[in-house]
Coordinates of C-alpha atoms and ligand atoms in Angstrom, one line a residue:
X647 CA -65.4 22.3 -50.2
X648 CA -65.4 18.8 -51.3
X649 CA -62.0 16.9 -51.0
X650 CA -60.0 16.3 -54.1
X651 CA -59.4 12.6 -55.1
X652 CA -56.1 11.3 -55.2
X653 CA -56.7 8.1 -56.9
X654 CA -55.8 8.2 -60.2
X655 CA -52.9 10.6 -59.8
X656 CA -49.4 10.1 -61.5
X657 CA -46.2 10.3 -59.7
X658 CA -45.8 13.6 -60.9
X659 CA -49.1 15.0 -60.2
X660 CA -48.6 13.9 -56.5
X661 CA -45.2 15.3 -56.4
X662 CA -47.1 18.5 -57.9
X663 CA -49.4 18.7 -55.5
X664 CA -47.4 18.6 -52.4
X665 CA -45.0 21.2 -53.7
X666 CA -47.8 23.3 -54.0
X667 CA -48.4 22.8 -50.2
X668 CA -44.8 24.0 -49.3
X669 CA -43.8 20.0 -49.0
X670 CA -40.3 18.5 -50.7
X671 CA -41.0 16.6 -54.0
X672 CA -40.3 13.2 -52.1
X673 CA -43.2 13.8 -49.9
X674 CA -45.2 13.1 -53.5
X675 CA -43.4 10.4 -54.2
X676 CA -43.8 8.7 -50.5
X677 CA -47.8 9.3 -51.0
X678 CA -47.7 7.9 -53.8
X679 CA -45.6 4.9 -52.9
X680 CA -48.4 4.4 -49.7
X681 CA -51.4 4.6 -52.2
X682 CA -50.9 2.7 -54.9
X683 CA -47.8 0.2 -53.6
X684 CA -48.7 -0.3 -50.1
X685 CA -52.4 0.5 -50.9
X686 CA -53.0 2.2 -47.6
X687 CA -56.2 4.3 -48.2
X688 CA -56.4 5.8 -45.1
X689 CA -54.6 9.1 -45.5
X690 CA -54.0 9.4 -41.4
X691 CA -52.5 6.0 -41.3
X692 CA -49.3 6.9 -43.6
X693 CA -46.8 6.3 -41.5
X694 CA -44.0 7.7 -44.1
X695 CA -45.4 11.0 -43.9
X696 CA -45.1 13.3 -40.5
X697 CA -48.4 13.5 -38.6
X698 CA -49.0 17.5 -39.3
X699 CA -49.2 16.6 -43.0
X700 CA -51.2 13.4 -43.0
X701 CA -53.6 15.8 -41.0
X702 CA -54.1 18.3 -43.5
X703 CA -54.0 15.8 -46.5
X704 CA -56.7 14.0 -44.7
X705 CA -58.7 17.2 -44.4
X706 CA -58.3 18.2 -48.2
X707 CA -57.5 14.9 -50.1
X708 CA -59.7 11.7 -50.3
X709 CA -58.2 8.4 -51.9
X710 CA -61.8 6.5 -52.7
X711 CA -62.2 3.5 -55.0
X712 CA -65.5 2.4 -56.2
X713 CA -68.3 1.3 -53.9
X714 CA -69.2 -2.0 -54.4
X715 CA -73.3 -1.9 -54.2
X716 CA -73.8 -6.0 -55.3
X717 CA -71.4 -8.5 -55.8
X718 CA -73.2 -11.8 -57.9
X719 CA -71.6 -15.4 -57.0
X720 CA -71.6 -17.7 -60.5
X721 CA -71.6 -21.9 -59.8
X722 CA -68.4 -21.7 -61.5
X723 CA -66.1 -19.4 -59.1
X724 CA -66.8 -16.1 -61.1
X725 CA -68.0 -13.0 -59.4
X726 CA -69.3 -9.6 -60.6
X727 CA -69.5 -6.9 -59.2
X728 CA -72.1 -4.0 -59.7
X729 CA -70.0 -0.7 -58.4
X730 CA -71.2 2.6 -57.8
X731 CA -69.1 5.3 -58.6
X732 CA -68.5 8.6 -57.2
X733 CA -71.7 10.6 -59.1
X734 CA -74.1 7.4 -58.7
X735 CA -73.0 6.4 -62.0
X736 CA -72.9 2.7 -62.0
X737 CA -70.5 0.3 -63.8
X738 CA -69.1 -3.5 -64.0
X739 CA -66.2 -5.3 -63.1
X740 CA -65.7 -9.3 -63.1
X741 CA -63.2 -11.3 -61.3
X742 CA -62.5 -15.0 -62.9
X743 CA -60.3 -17.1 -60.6
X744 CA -58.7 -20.0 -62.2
X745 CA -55.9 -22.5 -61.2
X746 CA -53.0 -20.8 -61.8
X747 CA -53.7 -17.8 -62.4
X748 CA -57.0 -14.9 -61.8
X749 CA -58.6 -12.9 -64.4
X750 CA -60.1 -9.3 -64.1
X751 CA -62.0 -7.8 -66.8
X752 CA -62.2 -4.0 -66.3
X753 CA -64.8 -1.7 -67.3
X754 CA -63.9 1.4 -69.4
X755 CA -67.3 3.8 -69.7
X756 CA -70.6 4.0 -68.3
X757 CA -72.2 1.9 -71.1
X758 CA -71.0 2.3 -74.8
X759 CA -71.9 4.1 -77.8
X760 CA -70.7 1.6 -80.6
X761 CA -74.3 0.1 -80.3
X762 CA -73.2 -3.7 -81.7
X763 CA -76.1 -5.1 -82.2
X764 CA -75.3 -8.7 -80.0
X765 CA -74.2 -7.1 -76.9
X766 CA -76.1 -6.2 -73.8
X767 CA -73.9 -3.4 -73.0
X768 CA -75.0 -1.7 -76.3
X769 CA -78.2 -1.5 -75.8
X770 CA -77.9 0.5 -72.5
X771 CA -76.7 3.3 -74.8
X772 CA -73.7 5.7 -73.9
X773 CA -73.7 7.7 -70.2
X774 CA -69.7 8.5 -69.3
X775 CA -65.8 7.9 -69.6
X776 CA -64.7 6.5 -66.6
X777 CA -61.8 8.2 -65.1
X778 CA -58.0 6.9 -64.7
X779 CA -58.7 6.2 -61.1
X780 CA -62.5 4.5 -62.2
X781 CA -60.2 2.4 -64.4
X782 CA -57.5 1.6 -61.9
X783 CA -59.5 1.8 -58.9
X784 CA -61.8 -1.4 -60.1
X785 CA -58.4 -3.4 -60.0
X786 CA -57.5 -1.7 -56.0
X787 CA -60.9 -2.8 -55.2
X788 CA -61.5 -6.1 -56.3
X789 CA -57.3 -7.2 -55.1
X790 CA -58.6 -5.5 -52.1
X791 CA -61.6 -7.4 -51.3
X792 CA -60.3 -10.6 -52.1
X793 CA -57.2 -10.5 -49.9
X794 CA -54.9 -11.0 -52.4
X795 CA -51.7 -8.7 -53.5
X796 CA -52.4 -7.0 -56.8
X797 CA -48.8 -8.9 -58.1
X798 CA -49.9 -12.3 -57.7
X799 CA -50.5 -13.7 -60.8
X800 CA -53.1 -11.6 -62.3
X801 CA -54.6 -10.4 -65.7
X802 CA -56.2 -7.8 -66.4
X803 CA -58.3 -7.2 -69.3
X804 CA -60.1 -4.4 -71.0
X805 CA -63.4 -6.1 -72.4
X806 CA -66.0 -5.0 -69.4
X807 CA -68.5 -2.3 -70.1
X808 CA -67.5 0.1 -73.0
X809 CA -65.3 0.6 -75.9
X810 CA -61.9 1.6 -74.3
X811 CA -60.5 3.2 -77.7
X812 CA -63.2 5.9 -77.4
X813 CA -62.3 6.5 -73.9
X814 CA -58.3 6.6 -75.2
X815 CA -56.4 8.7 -72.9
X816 CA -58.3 7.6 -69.9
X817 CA -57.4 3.8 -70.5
X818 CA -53.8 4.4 -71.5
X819 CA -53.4 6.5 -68.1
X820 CA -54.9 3.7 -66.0
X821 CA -52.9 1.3 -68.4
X822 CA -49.5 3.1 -66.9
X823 CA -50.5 3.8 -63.7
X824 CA -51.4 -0.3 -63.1
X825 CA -48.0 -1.0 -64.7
X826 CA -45.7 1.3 -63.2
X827 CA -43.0 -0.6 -61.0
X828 CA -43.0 1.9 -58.2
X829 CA -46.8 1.9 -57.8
X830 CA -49.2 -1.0 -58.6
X831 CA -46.5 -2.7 -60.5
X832 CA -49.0 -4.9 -62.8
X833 CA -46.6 -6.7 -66.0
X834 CA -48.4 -4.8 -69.6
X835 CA -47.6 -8.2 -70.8
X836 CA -50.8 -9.8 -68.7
X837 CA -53.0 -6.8 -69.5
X838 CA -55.4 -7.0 -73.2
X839 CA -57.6 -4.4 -74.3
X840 CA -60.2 -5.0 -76.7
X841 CA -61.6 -3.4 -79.3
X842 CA -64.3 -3.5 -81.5
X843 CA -62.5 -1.5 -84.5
X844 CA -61.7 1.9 -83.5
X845 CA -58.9 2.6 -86.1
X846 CA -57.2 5.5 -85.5
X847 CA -57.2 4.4 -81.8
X848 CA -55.3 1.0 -82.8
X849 CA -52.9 3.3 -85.1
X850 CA -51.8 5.8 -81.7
X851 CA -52.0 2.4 -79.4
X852 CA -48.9 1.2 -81.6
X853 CA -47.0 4.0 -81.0
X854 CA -47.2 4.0 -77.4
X855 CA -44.1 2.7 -75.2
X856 CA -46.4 1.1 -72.3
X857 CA -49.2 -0.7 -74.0
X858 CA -51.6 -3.3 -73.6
X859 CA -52.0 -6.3 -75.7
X860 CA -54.7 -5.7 -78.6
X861 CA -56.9 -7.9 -79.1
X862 CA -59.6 -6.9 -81.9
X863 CA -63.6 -8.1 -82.3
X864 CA -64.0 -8.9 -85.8
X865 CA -67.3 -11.1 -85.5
X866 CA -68.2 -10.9 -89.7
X867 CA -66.1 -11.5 -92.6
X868 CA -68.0 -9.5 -95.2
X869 CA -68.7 -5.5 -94.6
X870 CA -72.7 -6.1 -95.4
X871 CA -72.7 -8.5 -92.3
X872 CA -70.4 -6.4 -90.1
X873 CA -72.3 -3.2 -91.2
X874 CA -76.0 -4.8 -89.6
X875 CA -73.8 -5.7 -86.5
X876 CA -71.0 -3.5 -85.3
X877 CA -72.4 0.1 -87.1
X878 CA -68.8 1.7 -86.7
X879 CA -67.5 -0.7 -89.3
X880 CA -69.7 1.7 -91.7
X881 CA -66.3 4.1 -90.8
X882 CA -63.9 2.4 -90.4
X883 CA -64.6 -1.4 -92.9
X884 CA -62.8 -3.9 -92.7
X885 CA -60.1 -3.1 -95.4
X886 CA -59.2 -0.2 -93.2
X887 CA -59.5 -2.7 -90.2
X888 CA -57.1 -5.0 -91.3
X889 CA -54.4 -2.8 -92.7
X890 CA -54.2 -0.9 -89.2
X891 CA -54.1 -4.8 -87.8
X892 CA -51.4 -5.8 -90.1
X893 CA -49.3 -2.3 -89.5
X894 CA -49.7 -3.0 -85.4
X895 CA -45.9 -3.1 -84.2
X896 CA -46.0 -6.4 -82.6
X897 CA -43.5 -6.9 -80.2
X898 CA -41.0 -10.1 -80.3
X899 CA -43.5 -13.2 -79.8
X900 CA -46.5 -10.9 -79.2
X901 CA -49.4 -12.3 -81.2
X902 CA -52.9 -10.3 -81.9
X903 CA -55.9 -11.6 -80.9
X904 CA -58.9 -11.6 -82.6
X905 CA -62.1 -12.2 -80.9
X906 CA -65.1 -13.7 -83.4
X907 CA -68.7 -14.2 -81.8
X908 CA -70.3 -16.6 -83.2
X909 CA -74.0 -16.3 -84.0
X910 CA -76.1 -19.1 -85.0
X911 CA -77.3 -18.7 -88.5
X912 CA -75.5 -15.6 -89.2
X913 CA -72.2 -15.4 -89.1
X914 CA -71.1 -19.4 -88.3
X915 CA -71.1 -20.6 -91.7
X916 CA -67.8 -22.4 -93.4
X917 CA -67.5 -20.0 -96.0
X918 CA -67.3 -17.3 -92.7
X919 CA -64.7 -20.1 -91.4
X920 CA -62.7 -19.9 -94.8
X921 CA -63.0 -15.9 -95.5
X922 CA -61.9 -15.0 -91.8
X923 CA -58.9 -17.3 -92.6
X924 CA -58.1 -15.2 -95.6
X925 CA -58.8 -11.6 -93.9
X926 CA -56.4 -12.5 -91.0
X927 CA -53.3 -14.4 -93.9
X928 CA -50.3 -12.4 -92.9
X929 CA -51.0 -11.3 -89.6
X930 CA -49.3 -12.8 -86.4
X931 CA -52.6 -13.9 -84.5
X932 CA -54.7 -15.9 -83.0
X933 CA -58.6 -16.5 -83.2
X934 CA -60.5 -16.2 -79.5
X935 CA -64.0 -17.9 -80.9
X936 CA -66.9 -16.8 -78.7
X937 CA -70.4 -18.9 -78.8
X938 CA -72.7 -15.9 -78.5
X939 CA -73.7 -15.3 -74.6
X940 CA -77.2 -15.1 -75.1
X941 CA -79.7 -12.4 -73.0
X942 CA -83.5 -12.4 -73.4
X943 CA -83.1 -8.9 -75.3
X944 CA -81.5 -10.0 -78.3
X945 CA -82.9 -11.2 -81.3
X946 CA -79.8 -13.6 -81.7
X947 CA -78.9 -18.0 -80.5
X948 CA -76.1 -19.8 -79.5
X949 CA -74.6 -22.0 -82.4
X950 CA -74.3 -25.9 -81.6
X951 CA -71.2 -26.3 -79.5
X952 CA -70.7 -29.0 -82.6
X953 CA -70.7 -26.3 -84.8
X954 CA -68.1 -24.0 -82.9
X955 CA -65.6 -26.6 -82.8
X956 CA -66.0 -27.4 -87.0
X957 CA -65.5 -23.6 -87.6
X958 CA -62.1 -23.7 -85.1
X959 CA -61.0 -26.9 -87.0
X960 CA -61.2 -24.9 -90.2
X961 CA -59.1 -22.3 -89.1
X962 CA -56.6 -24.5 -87.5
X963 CA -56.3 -26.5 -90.8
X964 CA -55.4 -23.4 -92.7
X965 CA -52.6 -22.7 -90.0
X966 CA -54.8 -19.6 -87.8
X967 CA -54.1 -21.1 -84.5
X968 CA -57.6 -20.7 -83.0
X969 CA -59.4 -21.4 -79.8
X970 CA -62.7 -21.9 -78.0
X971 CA -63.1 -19.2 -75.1
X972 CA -65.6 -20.8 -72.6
X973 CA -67.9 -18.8 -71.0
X974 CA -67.8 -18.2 -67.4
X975 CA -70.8 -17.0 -65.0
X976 CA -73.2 -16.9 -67.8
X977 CA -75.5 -17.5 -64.8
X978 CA -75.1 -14.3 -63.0
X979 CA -75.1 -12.1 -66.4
X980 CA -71.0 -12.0 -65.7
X981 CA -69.8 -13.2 -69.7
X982 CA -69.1 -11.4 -72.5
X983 CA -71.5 -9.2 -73.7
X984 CA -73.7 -9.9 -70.8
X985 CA -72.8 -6.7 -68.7
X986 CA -75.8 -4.5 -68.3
X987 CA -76.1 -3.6 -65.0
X988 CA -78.6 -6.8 -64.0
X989 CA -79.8 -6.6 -60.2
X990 CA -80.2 -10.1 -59.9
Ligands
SAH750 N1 -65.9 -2.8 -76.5 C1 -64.8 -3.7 -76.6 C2 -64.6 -4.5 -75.4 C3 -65.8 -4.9 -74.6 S1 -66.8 -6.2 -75.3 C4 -65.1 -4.7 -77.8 O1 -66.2 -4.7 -78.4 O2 -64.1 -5.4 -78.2 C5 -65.8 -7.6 -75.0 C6 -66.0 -8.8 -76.0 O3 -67.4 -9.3 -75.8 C7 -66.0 -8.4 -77.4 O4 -65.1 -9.2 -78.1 C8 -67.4 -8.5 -77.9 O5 -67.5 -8.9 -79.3 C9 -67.9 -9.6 -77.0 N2 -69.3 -9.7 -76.9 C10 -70.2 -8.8 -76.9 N3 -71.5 -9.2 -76.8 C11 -71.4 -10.6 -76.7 C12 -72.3 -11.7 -76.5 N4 -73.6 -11.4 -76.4 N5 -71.8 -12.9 -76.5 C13 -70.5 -13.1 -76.6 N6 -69.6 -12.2 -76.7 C14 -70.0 -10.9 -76.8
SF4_751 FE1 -69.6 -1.7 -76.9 FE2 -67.9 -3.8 -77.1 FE3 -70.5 -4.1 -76.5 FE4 -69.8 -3.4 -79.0 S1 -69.3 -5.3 -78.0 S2 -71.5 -2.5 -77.7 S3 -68.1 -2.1 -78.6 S4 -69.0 -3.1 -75.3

């Protein structure tokens, strides 16, 4: 019988399963504790746990995170990391170290089915959700491998592969299993998920009490334009868009981010500049501006770095604090929009 997986588990379902095997509920919890706090993967080597039961969770339970099959080295300290999963599925993960601080951006499906028509990871198409412990296991890993606590300074955000609002209650589960204090212990406060629109997924994302920031990718100011390059905005425009933005229960000096990618010739103008500012009046944000990564599949350019920074000085002049996201490990296919699996 193949072993059951224990990463991804909650508290509870730990404390579940050891109950079932005739153990006391703390026996969960101290798994638990081992797994995800002391990240000791090796089930025999739980020293909290008496050695008849480490035994026989070793023969039935496995705690496994993803396989790293590549890792890709960018000039500019970025690495990413092509993982194989359990089934042979494949997926992404990028680690960004800076100064002060290190940057993961996490992968939430096997591809994506929103299809937008600038991104790399669209055009592979849609295979899979990725699991809670896919989710979470991509942050074990890559702490893992580079020696460094998961609590260190650390970011997380949720802009790999896939659109994590369609993969909902997957992502919120990882989301509280990185964050809770008696596990991973990860601060929600350094964790951003990104989407490109879902609606009703931003409307139940409010309502939760352990949440990500949002950050949302608008990328057009018109519904003809958005329509040719995100299709879902045919369901959900961006009247709908905008009211679910304004509605998002901000906490106190939480901000929402939008993210715009900007695409030479198409969506760059200074009427674009001028009509984002007016979609976004009201709303406690800022702007992430995106030159457009490019890949030799897409039909799209790069604007003029000259022409990125007159579109942020519009917005800053109308008062939408706005900033230029530069792009790291274009090189190794690691930036936005770039993830699609590439083997060199
Ligand atoms: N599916 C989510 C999160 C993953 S995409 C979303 O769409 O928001 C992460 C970010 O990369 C999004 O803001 C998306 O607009 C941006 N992106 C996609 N393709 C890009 C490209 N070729 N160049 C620059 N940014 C891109
Ligand atoms: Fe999916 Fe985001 Fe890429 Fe659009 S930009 S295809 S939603 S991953």
């Amino acid at each position: 019988m193949p072993k059951q997986e224990l990463i991804g588990l909650s508290a509870q379902r730990m404390q579940q399963l050891l109950t079932a095997m005739g153990e006391p509920p703390y026996r969960g919890r101290q798994l638990y504790h081992a797994l995800y706090h002391e990240q000791q993967w090796d089930l025999k080597k739980i020293l909290t746990l008496p050695a008849p039961l480490r035994e026989r969770l070793a023969q039935e339970f496995q705690a496994t995170l993803p396989q790293v099959e590549k890792k890709f080295q960018s000039a500019d300290g970025t690495s990413r990391y092509l993982l194989r999963l359990a089934d042979g599925c494949r997926v992404e993960a990028v680690q960004m170290p800076e100064p002060a601080r290190t940057t993961i951006c996490l992968s939430t499906q096997v591809g994506c089915a929103v299809d937008c028509q600038f991104c790399l990871t669209g055009l592979m198409g849609f295979g899979r959700n990725l699991t809670p412990g896919e989710i979470a296991g991509q942050v074990l890993l890559l702490t893992e491998k580079n020696a460094s606590r998961a609590t260190e300074r650390l970011n997380l955000v949720f802009m790999g592969m896939g659109e994590p609002l369609l993969n909902y209650e997957n992502t919120l589960e990882a989301v509280r299993l990185l964050s809770d204090p008696e596990g991973i212990g990860l601060s929600v406060r350094r964790m951003m998920l990104s989407t490109s629109g879902i609606v009703p997924g931003i409307e139940k994302l409010g309502m939760e009490r352990v949440r990500p920031q949002l950050a949302v990718s608008l990328s057009a100011t018109t519904d003809v334009m958005r329509d040719s390059l995100i299709p879902i905005n045919r369901k959900w425009p961006l009247q709908e868009l905008l009211r679910a933005c304004r509605e998002f229960p901000l906490r106190s000096r939480e901000k929402l981010t939008f993210e715009y990618v900007l695409i030479a010739g198409v969506n760059d103008t200074q009427d674009d500049a001028r009509r984002l500012c007016r979609l976004v009046q009201g709303i406690r944000c800022k702007v992430n501006l995106i030159g457009l990564n490019p890949g030799p599949e897409l039909p799209f350019k790069t604007p003029p770095d000259e022409l990125v920074v007159r579109f942020q000085q519009i917005l800053i002049h109308k008062g939408v604090p706005a900033y230029i996201r530069k792009p790291r490990g274009r090189d190794i296919f690691a930036a936005c929009g770039q993830l699609k699996l590439a083997e060199a």
